[in-house]
């Protein structure tokens, strides 16, 4: 009986080795073929554009907020503006994609009246980033695309969309009711903010009419109240944990 068990184990070991050998060989062949496949597919797509501009740059979660005391981005406005200026000066970038949460009208204490996108864009502390984005939009060599996120999901509303278009002329806005959007390119790339996949942040179209704001909006406002009261920036997970 022991001998039979040993024979079975030996056969299993041989099968495993054979399987691993096939996997390694297949991986090696795929590695050799990948450059040629990639060249064939991508050179035929819009990923490569004229003038040597081949890069699509993705950024997200800028969270421009009207109130500096609760703004997650406030201390990083300068570095972000510098990055955008540097990006605008490059000669290999064809498109800048802002993948959600450009604006943030969630981080508002529950005691305060919710801020508007206009107040956010007009806030003095946000002007370095607003100006840098405007300059990129004026660059005819770089397309700027904005995809809505959860903290700015109401950007689908006509007045909000018009405000963003007027502030950043030429920007392509992918924000549709009830507050979702996606970026696609030549059936090769698909990108979005991702809030549609989380109950906490997905547009709420069931529980209350006339609004799409989800549970996360209200908890975030509690975090803003705590941040303002204690002078320390709190996040939604901080509030949930306590």
Short mmCIF file of C-alpha atoms in Angstrom, two decimals:
data_model
loop_
_atom_site.label_atom_id
_atom_site.label_comp_id
_atom_site.label_asym_id
_atom_site.label_seq_id
_atom_site.Cartn_x
_atom_site.Cartn_y
_atom_site.Cartn_z
CA UNK A 1 0.00 0.00 0.00
CA UNK A 2 2.84 2.38 0.85
CA UNK A 3 4.43 1.61 -2.52
CA UNK A 4 1.16 2.42 -4.32
CA UNK A 5 0.94 5.75 -2.53
CA UNK A 6 4.54 6.56 -3.47
CA UNK A 7 3.85 5.73 -7.14
CA UNK A 8 0.80 8.01 -7.14
CA UNK A 9 2.85 10.83 -5.60
CA UNK A 10 5.58 10.35 -8.22
CA UNK A 11 3.02 10.52 -11.02
CA UNK A 12 1.49 13.66 -9.51
CA UNK A 13 4.94 15.24 -9.22
CA UNK A 14 5.64 14.43 -12.87
CA UNK A 15 2.32 15.98 -13.92
CA UNK A 16 3.03 19.10 -11.93
CA UNK A 17 6.50 19.42 -13.46
CA UNK A 18 5.08 18.87 -16.94
CA UNK A 19 2.39 21.47 -16.31
CA UNK A 20 4.90 24.03 -15.02
CA UNK A 21 7.14 23.36 -18.01
CA UNK A 22 4.28 24.11 -20.39
CA UNK A 23 3.42 27.28 -18.45
CA UNK A 24 7.01 28.51 -18.61
CA UNK A 25 7.30 27.76 -22.32
CA UNK A 26 3.99 29.47 -23.05
CA UNK A 27 5.06 32.51 -21.06
CA UNK A 28 8.36 32.71 -22.89
CA UNK A 29 6.65 32.49 -26.30
CA UNK A 30 4.14 35.14 -25.28
CA UNK A 31 6.97 37.39 -24.14
CA UNK A 32 8.66 37.06 -27.53
CA UNK A 33 5.43 37.76 -29.38
CA UNK A 34 4.21 40.62 -27.18
CA UNK A 35 6.37 43.42 -28.64
CA UNK A 36 5.24 42.61 -32.17
CA UNK A 37 1.58 42.37 -31.12
CA UNK A 38 1.77 45.58 -29.16
CA UNK A 39 3.40 47.39 -32.06
CA UNK A 40 0.76 46.14 -34.47
CA UNK A 41 -2.18 47.11 -32.28
CA UNK A 42 -1.06 50.37 -30.74
CA UNK A 43 0.56 51.91 -33.78
CA UNK A 44 -2.75 51.49 -35.55
CA UNK A 45 -4.67 53.29 -32.81
CA UNK A 46 -5.17 56.85 -31.65
CA UNK A 47 -2.63 56.31 -28.88
CA UNK A 48 0.00 57.53 -31.31
CA UNK A 49 -0.74 60.96 -32.66
CA UNK A 50 1.05 63.39 -34.88
CA UNK A 51 4.03 65.48 -33.84
CA UNK A 52 5.53 62.73 -31.71
CA UNK A 53 2.94 63.13 -28.95
CA UNK A 54 2.22 59.61 -27.72
CA UNK A 55 1.44 59.90 -24.01
CA UNK A 56 -1.96 60.04 -22.35
CA UNK A 57 -1.56 61.27 -18.77
CA UNK A 58 -4.13 60.34 -16.09
CA UNK A 59 -4.60 62.22 -12.83
CA UNK A 60 -7.48 62.07 -10.35
CA UNK A 61 -8.76 63.15 -6.94
CA UNK A 62 -7.65 66.76 -7.05
CA UNK A 63 -10.50 67.68 -4.68
CA UNK A 64 -10.54 71.44 -5.15
CA UNK A 65 -12.68 72.68 -2.26
CA UNK A 66 -14.09 76.10 -1.39
CA UNK A 67 -13.10 75.93 2.28
CA UNK A 68 -9.38 75.75 2.92
CA UNK A 69 -9.95 74.53 6.49
CA UNK A 70 -11.50 71.27 5.27
CA UNK A 71 -9.71 70.92 1.92
CA UNK A 72 -7.65 67.76 1.42
CA UNK A 73 -5.72 69.49 -1.39
CA UNK A 74 -4.99 72.85 0.24
CA UNK A 75 -1.37 72.14 1.26
CA UNK A 76 -0.62 70.60 -2.14
CA UNK A 77 -2.03 73.30 -4.42
CA UNK A 78 1.43 74.72 -5.22
CA UNK A 79 3.11 71.40 -6.14
CA UNK A 80 0.11 70.36 -8.24
CA UNK A 81 0.14 73.66 -10.13
CA UNK A 82 3.87 73.25 -10.76
CA UNK A 83 3.27 69.75 -12.09
CA UNK A 84 0.56 70.99 -14.46
CA UNK A 85 2.82 73.76 -15.76
CA UNK A 86 5.56 71.20 -16.38
CA UNK A 87 3.08 68.92 -18.14
CA UNK A 88 1.96 71.76 -20.39
CA UNK A 89 5.56 72.35 -21.46
CA UNK A 90 6.14 68.77 -22.58
CA UNK A 91 6.20 67.74 -26.23
CA UNK A 92 5.26 64.08 -25.84
CA UNK A 93 1.80 64.43 -24.22
CA UNK A 94 -1.31 64.27 -26.40
CA UNK A 95 -3.99 64.22 -23.70
CA UNK A 96 -4.56 64.92 -20.02
CA UNK A 97 -7.40 62.90 -18.48
CA UNK A 98 -8.76 64.06 -15.11
CA UNK A 99 -10.34 60.88 -13.82
CA UNK A 100 -12.83 62.16 -11.27
CA UNK A 101 -13.06 64.43 -8.23
CA UNK A 102 -11.67 67.54 -9.88
CA UNK A 103 -14.08 69.46 -7.65
CA UNK A 104 -15.28 68.59 -4.16
CA UNK A 105 -18.61 69.82 -2.83
CA UNK A 106 -18.78 67.04 -0.22
CA UNK A 107 -16.24 68.32 2.30
CA UNK A 108 -18.67 70.84 3.77
CA UNK A 109 -19.52 70.81 7.50
CA UNK A 110 -23.08 69.69 8.16
CA UNK A 111 -23.78 73.04 9.89
CA UNK A 112 -22.97 75.00 6.70
CA UNK A 113 -24.81 75.56 3.46
CA UNK A 114 -23.34 73.26 0.78
CA UNK A 115 -20.85 75.06 -1.45
CA UNK A 116 -21.36 75.43 -5.18
CA UNK A 117 -18.94 74.54 -7.96
CA UNK A 118 -18.74 78.25 -8.75
CA UNK A 119 -17.56 79.03 -5.22
CA UNK A 120 -14.95 76.27 -5.51
CA UNK A 121 -13.60 77.56 -8.83
CA UNK A 122 -13.58 81.15 -7.56
CA UNK A 123 -11.82 80.37 -4.26
CA UNK A 124 -8.54 82.28 -4.10
CA UNK A 125 -6.49 79.36 -2.80
CA UNK A 126 -7.49 77.24 -5.82
CA UNK A 127 -6.44 79.77 -8.46
CA UNK A 128 -2.94 78.37 -9.12
CA UNK A 129 -4.46 75.02 -10.19
CA UNK A 130 -7.41 76.58 -12.02
CA UNK A 131 -5.04 78.83 -13.99
CA UNK A 132 -2.67 75.98 -14.80
CA UNK A 133 -5.55 73.85 -16.11
CA UNK A 134 -6.85 76.74 -18.18
CA UNK A 135 -3.41 77.12 -19.79
CA UNK A 136 -3.36 73.42 -20.72
CA UNK A 137 -6.85 73.76 -22.21
CA UNK A 138 -5.50 76.64 -24.34
CA UNK A 139 -2.68 74.43 -25.62
CA UNK A 140 -3.84 73.18 -29.04
CA UNK A 141 -1.52 70.17 -28.80
CA UNK A 142 -3.01 68.71 -25.60
CA UNK A 143 -6.60 67.55 -25.26
CA UNK A 144 -8.04 67.83 -21.73
CA UNK A 145 -10.76 65.37 -20.74
CA UNK A 146 -12.66 65.42 -17.46
CA UNK A 147 -14.54 62.37 -16.18
CA UNK A 148 -16.87 62.84 -13.23
CA UNK A 149 -16.16 61.29 -9.83
CA UNK A 150 -18.26 60.92 -6.71
CA UNK A 151 -17.26 64.18 -5.00
CA UNK A 152 -18.31 66.09 -8.12
CA UNK A 153 -21.01 63.75 -9.43
CA UNK A 154 -23.52 66.61 -9.73
CA UNK A 155 -21.40 67.94 -12.60
CA UNK A 156 -23.92 66.28 -14.93
CA UNK A 157 -26.46 69.00 -14.12
CA UNK A 158 -26.74 71.46 -17.03
CA UNK A 159 -25.75 74.56 -15.04
CA UNK A 160 -22.74 72.80 -13.51
CA UNK A 161 -21.58 71.41 -16.84
CA UNK A 162 -21.89 74.84 -18.46
CA UNK A 163 -19.88 76.43 -15.63
CA UNK A 164 -17.05 73.92 -16.08
CA UNK A 165 -17.09 74.40 -19.86
CA UNK A 166 -16.93 78.19 -19.45
CA UNK A 167 -14.11 77.96 -16.90
CA UNK A 168 -12.06 75.52 -18.97
CA UNK A 169 -12.85 76.21 -22.65
CA UNK A 170 -12.14 73.21 -24.84
CA UNK A 171 -12.27 70.67 -22.03
CA UNK A 172 -14.18 67.50 -22.95
CA UNK A 173 -16.60 66.63 -20.13
CA UNK A 174 -17.73 63.04 -19.61
CA UNK A 175 -20.41 63.47 -16.96
CA UNK A 176 -23.89 62.08 -17.50
CA UNK A 177 -26.94 61.60 -15.31
CA UNK A 178 -27.03 60.34 -12.58
CA UNK A 179 -23.37 61.31 -12.11
CA UNK A 180 -21.30 58.76 -13.99
CA UNK A 181 -18.81 58.89 -16.81
CA UNK A 182 -16.04 56.91 -18.45
CA UNK A 183 -13.04 57.47 -20.71
CA UNK A 184 -12.43 55.21 -23.67
CA UNK A 185 -9.81 55.23 -26.39
CA UNK A 186 -9.89 53.11 -29.54
CA UNK A 187 -11.29 50.05 -27.76
CA UNK A 188 -7.88 49.74 -26.09
CA UNK A 189 -8.34 51.77 -22.91
CA UNK A 190 -11.28 52.07 -20.53
CA UNK A 191 -10.97 54.21 -17.42
CA UNK A 192 -13.36 55.70 -14.88
CA UNK A 193 -13.38 56.97 -11.33
CA UNK A 194 -14.94 53.74 -10.05
CA UNK A 195 -17.61 55.08 -7.71
CA UNK A 196 -20.36 53.25 -9.56
CA UNK A 197 -19.02 50.01 -8.06
CA UNK A 198 -19.30 51.03 -4.40
CA UNK A 199 -22.60 51.44 -2.55
CA UNK A 200 -20.99 54.08 -0.33
CA UNK A 201 -20.23 56.40 -3.28
CA UNK A 202 -22.50 55.29 -6.15
CA UNK A 203 -25.28 57.69 -7.19
CA UNK A 204 -28.35 56.98 -5.10
CA UNK A 205 -31.32 56.87 -7.45
CA UNK A 206 -33.58 54.79 -5.19
CA UNK A 207 -33.98 56.15 -1.68
CA UNK A 208 -34.94 59.78 -2.26
CA UNK A 209 -36.30 61.57 -5.30
CA UNK A 210 -34.70 64.64 -6.80
CA UNK A 211 -31.20 63.84 -5.58
CA UNK A 212 -28.44 61.41 -6.46
CA UNK A 213 -26.21 61.97 -3.43
CA UNK A 214 -25.22 58.68 -1.73
CA UNK A 215 -24.52 57.73 1.87
CA UNK A 216 -20.87 58.69 1.48
CA UNK A 217 -21.82 62.32 0.91
CA UNK A 218 -23.41 62.65 4.33
CA UNK A 219 -20.64 60.82 6.18
CA UNK A 220 -18.07 62.99 4.41
CA UNK A 221 -19.84 66.07 5.68
CA UNK A 222 -19.56 64.69 9.21
CA UNK A 223 -15.82 64.36 8.57
CA UNK A 224 -15.73 67.98 7.43
CA UNK A 225 -17.44 69.09 10.66
CA UNK A 226 -14.90 67.18 12.72
CA UNK A 227 -12.03 68.62 10.67
CA UNK A 228 -13.25 72.16 11.13
CA UNK A 229 -13.87 71.72 14.87
CA UNK A 230 -10.46 70.23 15.66
CA UNK A 231 -8.30 71.89 13.02
CA UNK A 232 -7.18 68.51 11.66
CA UNK A 233 -8.23 66.99 8.36
CA UNK A 234 -10.35 63.89 8.97
CA UNK A 235 -11.48 61.41 6.32
CA UNK A 236 -14.67 59.39 6.06
CA UNK A 237 -12.96 56.17 7.31
CA UNK A 238 -11.84 58.10 10.40
CA UNK A 239 -15.45 58.97 11.18
CA UNK A 240 -16.72 55.43 10.55
CA UNK A 241 -14.04 53.89 12.78
CA UNK A 242 -14.95 56.15 15.67
#
